[in-house]
XYZ file of C-alpha atoms in Angstrom:
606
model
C 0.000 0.000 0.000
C 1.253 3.546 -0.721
C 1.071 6.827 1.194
C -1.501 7.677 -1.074
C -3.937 4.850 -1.092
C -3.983 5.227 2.332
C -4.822 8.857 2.761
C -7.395 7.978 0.537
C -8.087 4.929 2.380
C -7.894 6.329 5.909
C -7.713 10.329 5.915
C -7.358 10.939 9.523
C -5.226 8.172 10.346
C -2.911 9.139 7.458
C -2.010 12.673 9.159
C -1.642 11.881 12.365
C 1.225 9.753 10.994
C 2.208 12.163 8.965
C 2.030 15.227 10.777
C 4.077 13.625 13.918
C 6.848 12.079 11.688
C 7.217 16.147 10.164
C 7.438 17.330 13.751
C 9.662 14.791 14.837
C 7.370 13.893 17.328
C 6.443 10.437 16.731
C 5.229 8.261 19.701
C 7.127 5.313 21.142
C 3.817 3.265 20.934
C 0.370 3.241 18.625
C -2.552 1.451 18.896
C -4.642 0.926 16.186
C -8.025 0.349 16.309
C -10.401 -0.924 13.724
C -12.469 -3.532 11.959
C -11.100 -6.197 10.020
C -9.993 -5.606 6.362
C -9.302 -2.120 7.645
C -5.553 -1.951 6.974
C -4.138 -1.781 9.817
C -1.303 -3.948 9.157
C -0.515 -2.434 6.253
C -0.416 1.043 7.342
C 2.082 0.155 10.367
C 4.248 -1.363 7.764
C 3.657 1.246 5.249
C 5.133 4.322 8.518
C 7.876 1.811 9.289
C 9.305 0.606 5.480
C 9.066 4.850 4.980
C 11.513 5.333 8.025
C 13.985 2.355 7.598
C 13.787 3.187 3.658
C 17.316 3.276 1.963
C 15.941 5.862 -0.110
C 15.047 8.327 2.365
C 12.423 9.715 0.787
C 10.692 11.855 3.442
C 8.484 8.803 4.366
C 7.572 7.629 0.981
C 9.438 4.162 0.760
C 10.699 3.018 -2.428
C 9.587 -0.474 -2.109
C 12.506 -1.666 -4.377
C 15.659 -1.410 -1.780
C 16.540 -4.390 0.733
C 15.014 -2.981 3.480
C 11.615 -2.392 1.993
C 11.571 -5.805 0.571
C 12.265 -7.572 3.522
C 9.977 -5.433 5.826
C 7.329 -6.637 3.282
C 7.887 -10.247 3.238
C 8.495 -10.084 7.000
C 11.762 -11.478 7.503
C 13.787 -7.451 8.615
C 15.732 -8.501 11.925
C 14.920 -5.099 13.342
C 11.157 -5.827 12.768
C 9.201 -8.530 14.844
C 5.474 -9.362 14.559
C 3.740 -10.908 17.470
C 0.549 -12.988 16.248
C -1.656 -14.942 18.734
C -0.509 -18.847 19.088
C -3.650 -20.640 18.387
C -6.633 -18.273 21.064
C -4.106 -16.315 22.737
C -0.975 -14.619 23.054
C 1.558 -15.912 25.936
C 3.643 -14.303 28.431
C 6.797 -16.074 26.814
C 5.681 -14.435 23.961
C 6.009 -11.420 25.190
C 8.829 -11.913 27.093
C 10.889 -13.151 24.094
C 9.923 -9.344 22.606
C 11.899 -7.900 25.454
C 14.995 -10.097 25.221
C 14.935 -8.712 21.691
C 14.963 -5.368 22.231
C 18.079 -5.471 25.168
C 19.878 -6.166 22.093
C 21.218 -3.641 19.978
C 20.050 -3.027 16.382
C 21.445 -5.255 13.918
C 20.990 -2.982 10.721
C 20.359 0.343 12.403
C 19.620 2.110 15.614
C 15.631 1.710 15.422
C 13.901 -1.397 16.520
C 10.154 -1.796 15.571
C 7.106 -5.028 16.765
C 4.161 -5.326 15.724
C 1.044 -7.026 18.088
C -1.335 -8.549 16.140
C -4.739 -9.262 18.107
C -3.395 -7.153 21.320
C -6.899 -7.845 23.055
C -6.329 -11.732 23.221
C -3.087 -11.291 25.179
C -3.392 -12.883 28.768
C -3.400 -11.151 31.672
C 0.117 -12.292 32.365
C 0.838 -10.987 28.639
C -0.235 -7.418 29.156
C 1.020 -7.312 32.279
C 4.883 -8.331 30.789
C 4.118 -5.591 28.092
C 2.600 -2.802 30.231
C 6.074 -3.070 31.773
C 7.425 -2.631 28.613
C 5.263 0.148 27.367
C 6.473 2.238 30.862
C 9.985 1.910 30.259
C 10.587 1.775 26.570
C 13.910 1.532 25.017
C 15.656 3.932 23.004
C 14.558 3.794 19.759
C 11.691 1.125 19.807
C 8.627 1.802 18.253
C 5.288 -0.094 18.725
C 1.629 -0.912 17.016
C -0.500 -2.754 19.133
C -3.493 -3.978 16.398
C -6.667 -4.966 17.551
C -10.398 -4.933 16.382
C -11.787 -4.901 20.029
C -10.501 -1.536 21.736
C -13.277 -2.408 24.843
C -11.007 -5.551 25.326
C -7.598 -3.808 25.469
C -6.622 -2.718 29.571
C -6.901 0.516 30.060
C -3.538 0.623 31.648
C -2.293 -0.183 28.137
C -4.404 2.139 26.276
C -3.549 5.291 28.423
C 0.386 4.348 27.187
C -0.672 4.231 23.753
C -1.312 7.152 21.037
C -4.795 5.814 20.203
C -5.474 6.111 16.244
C -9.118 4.682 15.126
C -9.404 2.964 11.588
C -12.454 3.288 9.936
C -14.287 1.462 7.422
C -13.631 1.985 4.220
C -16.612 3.383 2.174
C -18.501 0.465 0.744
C -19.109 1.915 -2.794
C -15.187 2.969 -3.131
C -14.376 -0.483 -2.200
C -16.759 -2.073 -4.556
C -15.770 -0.519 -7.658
C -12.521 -0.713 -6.714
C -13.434 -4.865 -7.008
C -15.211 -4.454 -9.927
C -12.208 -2.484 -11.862
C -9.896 -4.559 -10.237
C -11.639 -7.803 -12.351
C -14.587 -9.011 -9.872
C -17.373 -10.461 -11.081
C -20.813 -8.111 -10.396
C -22.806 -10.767 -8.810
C -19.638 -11.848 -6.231
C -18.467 -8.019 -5.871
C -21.105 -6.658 -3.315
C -20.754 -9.848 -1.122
C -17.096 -9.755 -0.453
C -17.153 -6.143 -0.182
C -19.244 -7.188 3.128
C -16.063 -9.615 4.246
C -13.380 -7.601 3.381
C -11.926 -3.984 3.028
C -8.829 -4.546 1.696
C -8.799 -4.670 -2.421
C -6.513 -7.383 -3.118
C -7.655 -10.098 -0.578
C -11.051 -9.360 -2.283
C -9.616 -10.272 -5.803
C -7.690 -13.367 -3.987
C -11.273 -14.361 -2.570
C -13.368 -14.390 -5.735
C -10.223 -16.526 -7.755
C -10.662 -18.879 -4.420
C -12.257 -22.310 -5.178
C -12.846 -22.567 -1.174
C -14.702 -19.788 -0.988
C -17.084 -20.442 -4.212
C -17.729 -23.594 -2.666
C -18.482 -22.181 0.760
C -21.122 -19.832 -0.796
C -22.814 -22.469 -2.606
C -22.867 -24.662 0.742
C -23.652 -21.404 2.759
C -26.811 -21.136 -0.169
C -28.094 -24.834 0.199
C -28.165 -24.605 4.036
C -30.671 -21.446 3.552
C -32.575 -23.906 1.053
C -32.707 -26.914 3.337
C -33.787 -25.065 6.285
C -37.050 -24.523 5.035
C -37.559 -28.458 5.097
C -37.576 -31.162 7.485
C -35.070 -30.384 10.333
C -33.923 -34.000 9.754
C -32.923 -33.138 5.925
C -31.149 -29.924 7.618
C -29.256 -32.072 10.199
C -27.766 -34.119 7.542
C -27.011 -31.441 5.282
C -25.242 -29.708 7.845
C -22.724 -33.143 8.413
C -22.490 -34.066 4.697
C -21.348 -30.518 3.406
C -21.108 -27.626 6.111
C -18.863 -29.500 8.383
C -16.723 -31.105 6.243
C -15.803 -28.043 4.485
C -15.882 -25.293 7.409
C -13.264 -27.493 9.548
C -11.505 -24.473 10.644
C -13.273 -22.029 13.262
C -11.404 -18.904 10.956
C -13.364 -20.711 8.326
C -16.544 -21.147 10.208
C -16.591 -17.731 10.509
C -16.359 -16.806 7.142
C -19.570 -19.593 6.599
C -21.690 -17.593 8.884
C -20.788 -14.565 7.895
C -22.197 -15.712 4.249
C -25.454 -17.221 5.826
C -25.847 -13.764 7.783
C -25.792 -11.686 4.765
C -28.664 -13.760 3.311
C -30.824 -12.609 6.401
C -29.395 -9.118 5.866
C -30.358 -9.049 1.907
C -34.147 -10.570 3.068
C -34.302 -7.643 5.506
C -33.137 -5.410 2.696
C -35.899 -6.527 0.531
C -38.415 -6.382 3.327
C -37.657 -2.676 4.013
C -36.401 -1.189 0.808
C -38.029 -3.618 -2.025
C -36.905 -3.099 -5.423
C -34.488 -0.759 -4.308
C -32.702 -2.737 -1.744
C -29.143 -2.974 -2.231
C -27.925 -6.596 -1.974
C -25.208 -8.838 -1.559
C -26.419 -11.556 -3.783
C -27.452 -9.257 -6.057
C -27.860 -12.742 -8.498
C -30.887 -13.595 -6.024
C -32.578 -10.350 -5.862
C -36.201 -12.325 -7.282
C -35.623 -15.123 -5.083
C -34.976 -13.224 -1.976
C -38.048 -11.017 -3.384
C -40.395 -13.941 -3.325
C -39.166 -15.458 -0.054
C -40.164 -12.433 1.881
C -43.482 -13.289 0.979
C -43.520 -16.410 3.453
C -41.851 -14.694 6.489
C -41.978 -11.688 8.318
C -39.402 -8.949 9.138
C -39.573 -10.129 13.019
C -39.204 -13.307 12.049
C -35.794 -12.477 9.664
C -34.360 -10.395 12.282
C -34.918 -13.060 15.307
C -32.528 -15.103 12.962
C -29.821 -12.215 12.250
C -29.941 -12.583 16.128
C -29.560 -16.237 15.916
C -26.687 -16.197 13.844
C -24.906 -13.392 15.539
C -25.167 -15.185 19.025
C -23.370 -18.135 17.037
C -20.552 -15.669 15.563
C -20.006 -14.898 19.245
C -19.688 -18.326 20.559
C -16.968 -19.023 18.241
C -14.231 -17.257 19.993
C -15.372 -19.307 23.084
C -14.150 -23.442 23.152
C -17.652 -24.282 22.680
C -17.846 -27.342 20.512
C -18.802 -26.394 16.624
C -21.523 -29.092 15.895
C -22.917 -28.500 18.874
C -22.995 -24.798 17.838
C -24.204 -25.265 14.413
C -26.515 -28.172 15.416
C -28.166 -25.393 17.959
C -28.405 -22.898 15.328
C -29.862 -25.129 12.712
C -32.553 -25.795 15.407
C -32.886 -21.560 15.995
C -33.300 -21.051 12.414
C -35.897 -23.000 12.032
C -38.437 -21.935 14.251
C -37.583 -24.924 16.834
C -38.070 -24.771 20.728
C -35.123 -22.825 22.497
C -32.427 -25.581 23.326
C -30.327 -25.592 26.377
C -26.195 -26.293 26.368
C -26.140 -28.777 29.504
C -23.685 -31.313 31.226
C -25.163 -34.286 33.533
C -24.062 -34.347 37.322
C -24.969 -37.310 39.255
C -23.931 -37.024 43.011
C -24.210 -40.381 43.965
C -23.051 -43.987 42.222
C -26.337 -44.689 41.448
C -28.410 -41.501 41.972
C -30.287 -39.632 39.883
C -28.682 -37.223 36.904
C -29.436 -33.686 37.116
C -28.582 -30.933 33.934
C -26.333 -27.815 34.960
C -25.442 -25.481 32.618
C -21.447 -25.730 32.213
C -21.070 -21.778 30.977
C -17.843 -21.113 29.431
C -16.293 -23.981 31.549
C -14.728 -26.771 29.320
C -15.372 -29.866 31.315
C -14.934 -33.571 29.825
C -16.782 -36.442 30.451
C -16.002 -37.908 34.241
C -14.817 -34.866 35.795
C -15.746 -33.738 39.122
C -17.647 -30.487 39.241
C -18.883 -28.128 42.483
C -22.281 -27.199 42.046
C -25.321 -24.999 43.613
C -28.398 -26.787 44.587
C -31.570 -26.770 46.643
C -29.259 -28.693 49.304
C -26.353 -25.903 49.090
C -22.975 -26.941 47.495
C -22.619 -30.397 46.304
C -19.563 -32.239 44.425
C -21.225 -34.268 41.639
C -19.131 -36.745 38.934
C -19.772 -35.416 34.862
C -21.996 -38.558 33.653
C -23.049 -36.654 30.493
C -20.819 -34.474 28.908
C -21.892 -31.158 27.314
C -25.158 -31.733 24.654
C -28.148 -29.578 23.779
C -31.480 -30.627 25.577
C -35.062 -29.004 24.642
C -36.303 -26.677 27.253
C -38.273 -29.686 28.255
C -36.148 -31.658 30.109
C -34.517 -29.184 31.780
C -35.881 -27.856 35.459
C -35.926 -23.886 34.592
C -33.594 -21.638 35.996
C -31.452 -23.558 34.929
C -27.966 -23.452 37.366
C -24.562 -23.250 36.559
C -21.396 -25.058 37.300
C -19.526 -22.854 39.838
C -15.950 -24.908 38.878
C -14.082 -27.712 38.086
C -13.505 -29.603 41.218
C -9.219 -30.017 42.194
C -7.342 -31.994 44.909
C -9.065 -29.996 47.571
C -12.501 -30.635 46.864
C -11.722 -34.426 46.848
C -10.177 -34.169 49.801
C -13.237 -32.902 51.644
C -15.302 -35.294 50.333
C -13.080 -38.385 51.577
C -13.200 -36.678 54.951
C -16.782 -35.848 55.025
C -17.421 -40.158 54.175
C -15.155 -40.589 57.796
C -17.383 -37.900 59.915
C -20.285 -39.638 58.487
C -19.164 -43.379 59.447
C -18.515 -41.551 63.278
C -22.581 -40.178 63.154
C -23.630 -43.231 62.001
C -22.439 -44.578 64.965
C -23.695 -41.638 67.474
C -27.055 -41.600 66.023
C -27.906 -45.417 66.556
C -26.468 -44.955 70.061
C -28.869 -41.954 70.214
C -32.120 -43.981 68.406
C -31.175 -46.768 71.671
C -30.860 -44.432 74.150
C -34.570 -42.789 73.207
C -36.175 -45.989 72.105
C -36.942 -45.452 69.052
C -38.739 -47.992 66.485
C -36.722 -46.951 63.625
C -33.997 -48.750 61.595
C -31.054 -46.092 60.924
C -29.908 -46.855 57.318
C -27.357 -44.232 56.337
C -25.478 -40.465 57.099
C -24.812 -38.038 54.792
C -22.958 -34.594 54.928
C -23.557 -32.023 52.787
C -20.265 -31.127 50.952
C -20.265 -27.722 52.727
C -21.052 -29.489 55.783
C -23.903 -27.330 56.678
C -26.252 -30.165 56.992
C -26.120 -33.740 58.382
C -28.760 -35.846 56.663
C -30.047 -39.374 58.565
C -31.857 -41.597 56.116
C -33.846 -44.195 58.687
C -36.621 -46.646 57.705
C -40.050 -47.404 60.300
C -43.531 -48.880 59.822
C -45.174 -45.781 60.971
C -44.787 -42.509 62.073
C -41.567 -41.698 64.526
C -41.356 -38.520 67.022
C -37.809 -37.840 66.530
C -37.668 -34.847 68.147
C -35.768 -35.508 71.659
C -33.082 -36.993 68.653
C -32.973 -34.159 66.835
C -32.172 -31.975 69.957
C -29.187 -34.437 70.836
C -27.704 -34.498 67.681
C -27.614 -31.080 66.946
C -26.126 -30.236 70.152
C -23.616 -33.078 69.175
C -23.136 -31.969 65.564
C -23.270 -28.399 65.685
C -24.710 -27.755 62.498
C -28.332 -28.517 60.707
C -29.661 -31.645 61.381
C -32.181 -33.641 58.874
C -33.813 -37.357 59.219
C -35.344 -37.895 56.136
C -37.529 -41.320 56.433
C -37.173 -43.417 52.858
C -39.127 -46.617 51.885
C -37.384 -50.373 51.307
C -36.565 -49.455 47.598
C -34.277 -46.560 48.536
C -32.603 -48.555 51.914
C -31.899 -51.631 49.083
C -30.489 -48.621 46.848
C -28.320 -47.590 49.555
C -27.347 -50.485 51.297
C -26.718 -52.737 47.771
C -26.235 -56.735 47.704
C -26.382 -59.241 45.099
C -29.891 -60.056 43.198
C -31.425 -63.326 42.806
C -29.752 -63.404 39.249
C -26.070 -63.306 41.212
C -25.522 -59.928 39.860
C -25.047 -56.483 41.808
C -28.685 -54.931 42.470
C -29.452 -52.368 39.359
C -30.713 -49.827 41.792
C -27.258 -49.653 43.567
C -24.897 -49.879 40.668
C -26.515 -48.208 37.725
C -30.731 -47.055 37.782
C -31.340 -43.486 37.898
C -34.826 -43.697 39.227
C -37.245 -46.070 40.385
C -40.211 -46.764 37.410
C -43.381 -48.496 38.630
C -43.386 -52.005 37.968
C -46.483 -54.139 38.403
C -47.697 -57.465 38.560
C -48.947 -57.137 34.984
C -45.857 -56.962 33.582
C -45.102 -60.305 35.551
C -47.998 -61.559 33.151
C -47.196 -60.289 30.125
C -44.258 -61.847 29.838
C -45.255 -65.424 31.066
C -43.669 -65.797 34.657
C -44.061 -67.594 37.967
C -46.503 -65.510 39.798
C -44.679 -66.941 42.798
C -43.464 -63.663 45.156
C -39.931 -65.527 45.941
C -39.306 -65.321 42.118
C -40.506 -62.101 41.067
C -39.473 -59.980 44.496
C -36.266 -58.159 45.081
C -34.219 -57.835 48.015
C -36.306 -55.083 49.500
C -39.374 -57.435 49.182
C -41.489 -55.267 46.005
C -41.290 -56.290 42.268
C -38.336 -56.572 40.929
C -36.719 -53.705 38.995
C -35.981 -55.599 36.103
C -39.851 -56.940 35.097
C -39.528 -53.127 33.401
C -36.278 -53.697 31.362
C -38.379 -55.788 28.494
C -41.892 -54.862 28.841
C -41.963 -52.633 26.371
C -40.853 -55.004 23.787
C -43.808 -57.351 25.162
C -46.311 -54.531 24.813
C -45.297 -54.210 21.173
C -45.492 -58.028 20.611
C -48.617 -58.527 21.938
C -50.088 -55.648 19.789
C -49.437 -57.373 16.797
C -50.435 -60.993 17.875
C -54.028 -62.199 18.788
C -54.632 -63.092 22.468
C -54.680 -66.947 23.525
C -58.319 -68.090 23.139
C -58.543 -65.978 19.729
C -59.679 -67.968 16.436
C -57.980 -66.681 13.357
C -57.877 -68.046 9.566
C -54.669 -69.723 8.553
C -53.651 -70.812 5.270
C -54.454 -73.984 6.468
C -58.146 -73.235 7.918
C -59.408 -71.458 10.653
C -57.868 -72.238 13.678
C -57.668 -71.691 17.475
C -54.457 -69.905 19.567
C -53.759 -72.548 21.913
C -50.092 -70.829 22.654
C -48.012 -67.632 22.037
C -43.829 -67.329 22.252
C -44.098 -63.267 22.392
C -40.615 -62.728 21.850
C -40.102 -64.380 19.093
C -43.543 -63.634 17.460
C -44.850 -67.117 17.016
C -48.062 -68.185 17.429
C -49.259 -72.342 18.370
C -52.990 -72.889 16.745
C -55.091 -75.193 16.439
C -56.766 -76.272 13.479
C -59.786 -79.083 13.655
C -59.864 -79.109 9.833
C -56.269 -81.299 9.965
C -56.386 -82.076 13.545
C -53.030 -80.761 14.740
C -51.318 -77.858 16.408
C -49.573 -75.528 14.248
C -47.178 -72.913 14.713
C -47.127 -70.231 12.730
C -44.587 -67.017 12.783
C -46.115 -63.553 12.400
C -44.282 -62.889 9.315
C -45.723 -65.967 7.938
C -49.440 -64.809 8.259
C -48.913 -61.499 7.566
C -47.364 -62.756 4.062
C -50.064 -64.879 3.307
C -52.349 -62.343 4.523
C -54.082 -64.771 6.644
C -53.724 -62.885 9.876
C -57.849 -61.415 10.162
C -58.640 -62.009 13.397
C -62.464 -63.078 14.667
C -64.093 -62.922 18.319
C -63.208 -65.567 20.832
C -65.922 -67.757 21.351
């Protein structure tokens, strides 16, 4: 870029540089603030090829001697630019800047660095540099570049000459693409992505980026259809070709500046100026089918998705979520599941900006208070549905600590088992301690105790508060839960479900029993804690189904060999025994085998 592309370019930026270089007054540090496509870059390397020019040409560089040429391909030993490694950029980072600059000039007395992205420095970063910035060498000259001034510390800022970039006027830019070779129809569209001329001409020669439009176009198309058709667009193409999250970007930007040409239409009509100006009597007919609230409710949609990016949100749960927003779908919550005990029930917080794997330990707010829960579902969307609204957060990822406090609490509550049934003697009480519990904050002791009837606990609850010092709870639970608490080995020699891997306790009744042909003796269908067993539920479903498409014993039904008489059912595997007086003999038949000869009608038991 030359001094007077830039003026053009950026007329206020321009002469501040110029008018401090021609009173000698240039500062030790600039930051430069502006959108994307700005030139930025290119105007801090424009000021510093003009100084370290061979030529000397009062600031105009000559772009031909060594120093200009190696400024521009970035390899001048006095020059060093800092770019964020991978989110962020690191203290060593940083600190390798200053080693740098204790050194002396290798080609001349001047040393110059660049920060790319200054607002994703850590705080460790801008601390290193703020440093830095105070004390500057002789000589040294910095640009600190960022897009995000609100994100830059203000201790930074107020060391900083502050020069704002503006936009570049979108009709100067576009015919700049169009003399520069563009075609019309791609022109006002990457105008919208970029405001720098040549990396507009690079973008419409791309075959990436005429690929992402037409995938960016098909997505709009699909989302007017089934969500299932969208769900498998969005794997087969979108994901497969917007693998990066700098490309992802780019993908929504496209999809956002369909909503922004149907909200152009809506307000403007014919006159609306567009980005795919190609589409202009599409976009003119869609309208038709959707209002301006509802376009703008997905601008919204797709902006909160542009935001999530910079976050370490997972993409396809991103785009899966805004596939869902776009098309009109119940709001869907980002959750993790937290069970608190081996066995216990799974409850949905909200992880926030956290990034927590699968079988991590988290600290979380309840009704209880704080409570240290195991990840047993890592981080999904869930309809608004399932989820108990206000939804809480995760406070943190539990450490060493946390685990620590739990182990102890497990030893006080061994010692209050212990007190309390010396306690429940003492008062004579006809109840049947079963387990203690702390609270991870310890601000509540919970007793879970079994009885037949009613107990007055009270006289206990004095005692063991004045022995406990803290809240005191008996909470009385039925012979399910104690089985669930205490565990043991089921009748089939296996660890009880309820203790090692059942949520919650679904009704089970002696129906089911029937259904599915068993002993109606109690010994054989009767847990540990005396009720049904939890696993008559486990396959009564696929009974239900069964018996829904066979006839009931006793039914007489035409066969292809006569009408005939159930005399037996095997559910499971959908056969059927009948009997047939025409040939005198039992038969069995499968279900596929009467529905194929179509000889499955069914007539009243007699």
């Amino acid at each position: 870029m030359k001094w007077d592309i830039f003026i053009q370019r950026q007329p206020l930026a321009s002469e501040m540089f110029i008018k401090s270089y021609e009173k000698n007054r240039l500062a030790h540090a600039y930051l430069l603030e502006g959108a994307k496509g700005t030139g930025k870059l290119e105007a801090a390397t424009l000021l510093i090829q003009g100084i370290l020019c061979l030529q000397n040409n009062n600031l105009e560089p000559c772009f031909t001697c060594t120093n200009c040429v190696r400024i521009e391909h970035g390899n001048h030993p006095d020059v060093h630019i800092i770019s964020p490694e991978g989110q962020s950029i690191k203290k060593d980072q940083i600190v390798f800047l200053q080693q740098e600059f204790h050194k002396a000039g290798v080609e001349s007395n001047q040393k110059f660095y660049i920060i790319e992205h200054a607002d994703r420095m850590t705080n460790s970063a801008a601390n290193s540099l703020l440093k830095f910035l105070e004390e500057p060498h002789k000589g040294t000259m910095a640009f600190l570049l960022t897009e995000q001034l609100h994100r830059i510390l203000p201790t930074i800022l107020s060391r900083c000459q502050h020069i704002p970039f503006h936009l570049i006027p979108s009709h100067l830019l576009l015919d700049d693409l169009l003399q520069a070779g563009v075609h019309s129809s791609l022109a006002p569209l990457i105008a919208q992505l970029t405001n720098n001329v040549d990396k507009g001409v690079e973008l419409s020669q791309n075959e990436w980026f005429a690929q992402a439009r037409r995938i960016v176009l098909k997505l709009y198309e699909v989302l007017k259809k089934d969500p299932l058709i969208a769900m498998v667009s969005l794997q087969e193409d979108w994901m497969a070709h917007f693998k990066e999250k700098e490309q992802l970007e780019v993908g929504l930007d496209l999809l956002l500046l369909i909503y922004k040409d149907l909200f152009s239409v809506h307000v403007f009509g014919e006159h609306a100026e567009l980005c795919y100006p190609d589409f202009r009597d599409k976009w003119t007919a869609d309208v038709l089918q959707i209002s301006l609230q509802a376009v703008t409710k997905k601008q919204e949609a797709v902006l909160e998705s542009k935001k999530n990016i910079g976050s370490n949100m997972n993409t396809h749960l991103l785009m899966e979520q805004l596939v869902l927003n776009l098309q009109g779908s119940r709001p869907l919550y980002k959750v993790i599941g937290v069970r608190f005990k081996k066995a216990g029930k799974i409850y949905y917080f909200d992880p926030g900006d956290l990034v927590i794997s699968l079988h991590d330990y988290v600290i979380v707010e309840t009704v209880r208070g704080i409570e240290y829960g195991k990840v047993v579902i890592e981080e999904k969307w869930v309809d608004e549905h399932d989820v108990v609204l206000p939804l809480k957060k995760v406070t943190r990822i539990a450490d060493t600590k946390d685990k620590l406090s739990v182990e102890e609490n497990k030893s006080a509550s061994k010692e209050a088992y212990e007190i309390c049934c010396q306690k429940i003697d003492q008062h004579e009480l006809d109840m049947k301690l079963v387990d203690v519990e702390y609270t991870f904050d310890r601000n509540k002791v919970i007793f879970y105790f079994t009885a037949d009837g009613r107990v007055d606990f009270r006289d206990l609850v004095k005692d063991l508060a004045s022995i406990f010092r803290t809240r005191i709870e008996l909470r009385q639970i039925g012979v399910r839960d104690e089985a669930k608490m205490l565990g043991g080995i089921g009748p089939c020699g296996r660890m009880l479900c309820c203790s090692t891997f059942l949520g919650d306790f679904e009704p089970v009744s002696i129906k089911m029993a029937k259904d599915q042909n068993l002993s109606l003796n109690p010994s054989k269908i009767s847990g540990l804690c005396g009720r049904l067993m939890c696993c008559l539920k486990y396959e009564n479903d696929e009974y239900e189904e069964a018996k829904q498409l066979l006839p009931d014993i006793g039914e007489y039904v035409t066969t292809p060999q006569g009408k005939g008489k159930v005399v037996g059912l095997n559910i499971l595997e959908r056969l059927m025994q009948i009997d047939i007086p025409s040939i005198e003999r039992v038969v069995e038949y499968s279900l596929e085998e009467m529905q194929g000869a179509k000889a499955s009608s069914v007539q009243a038991t007699e």
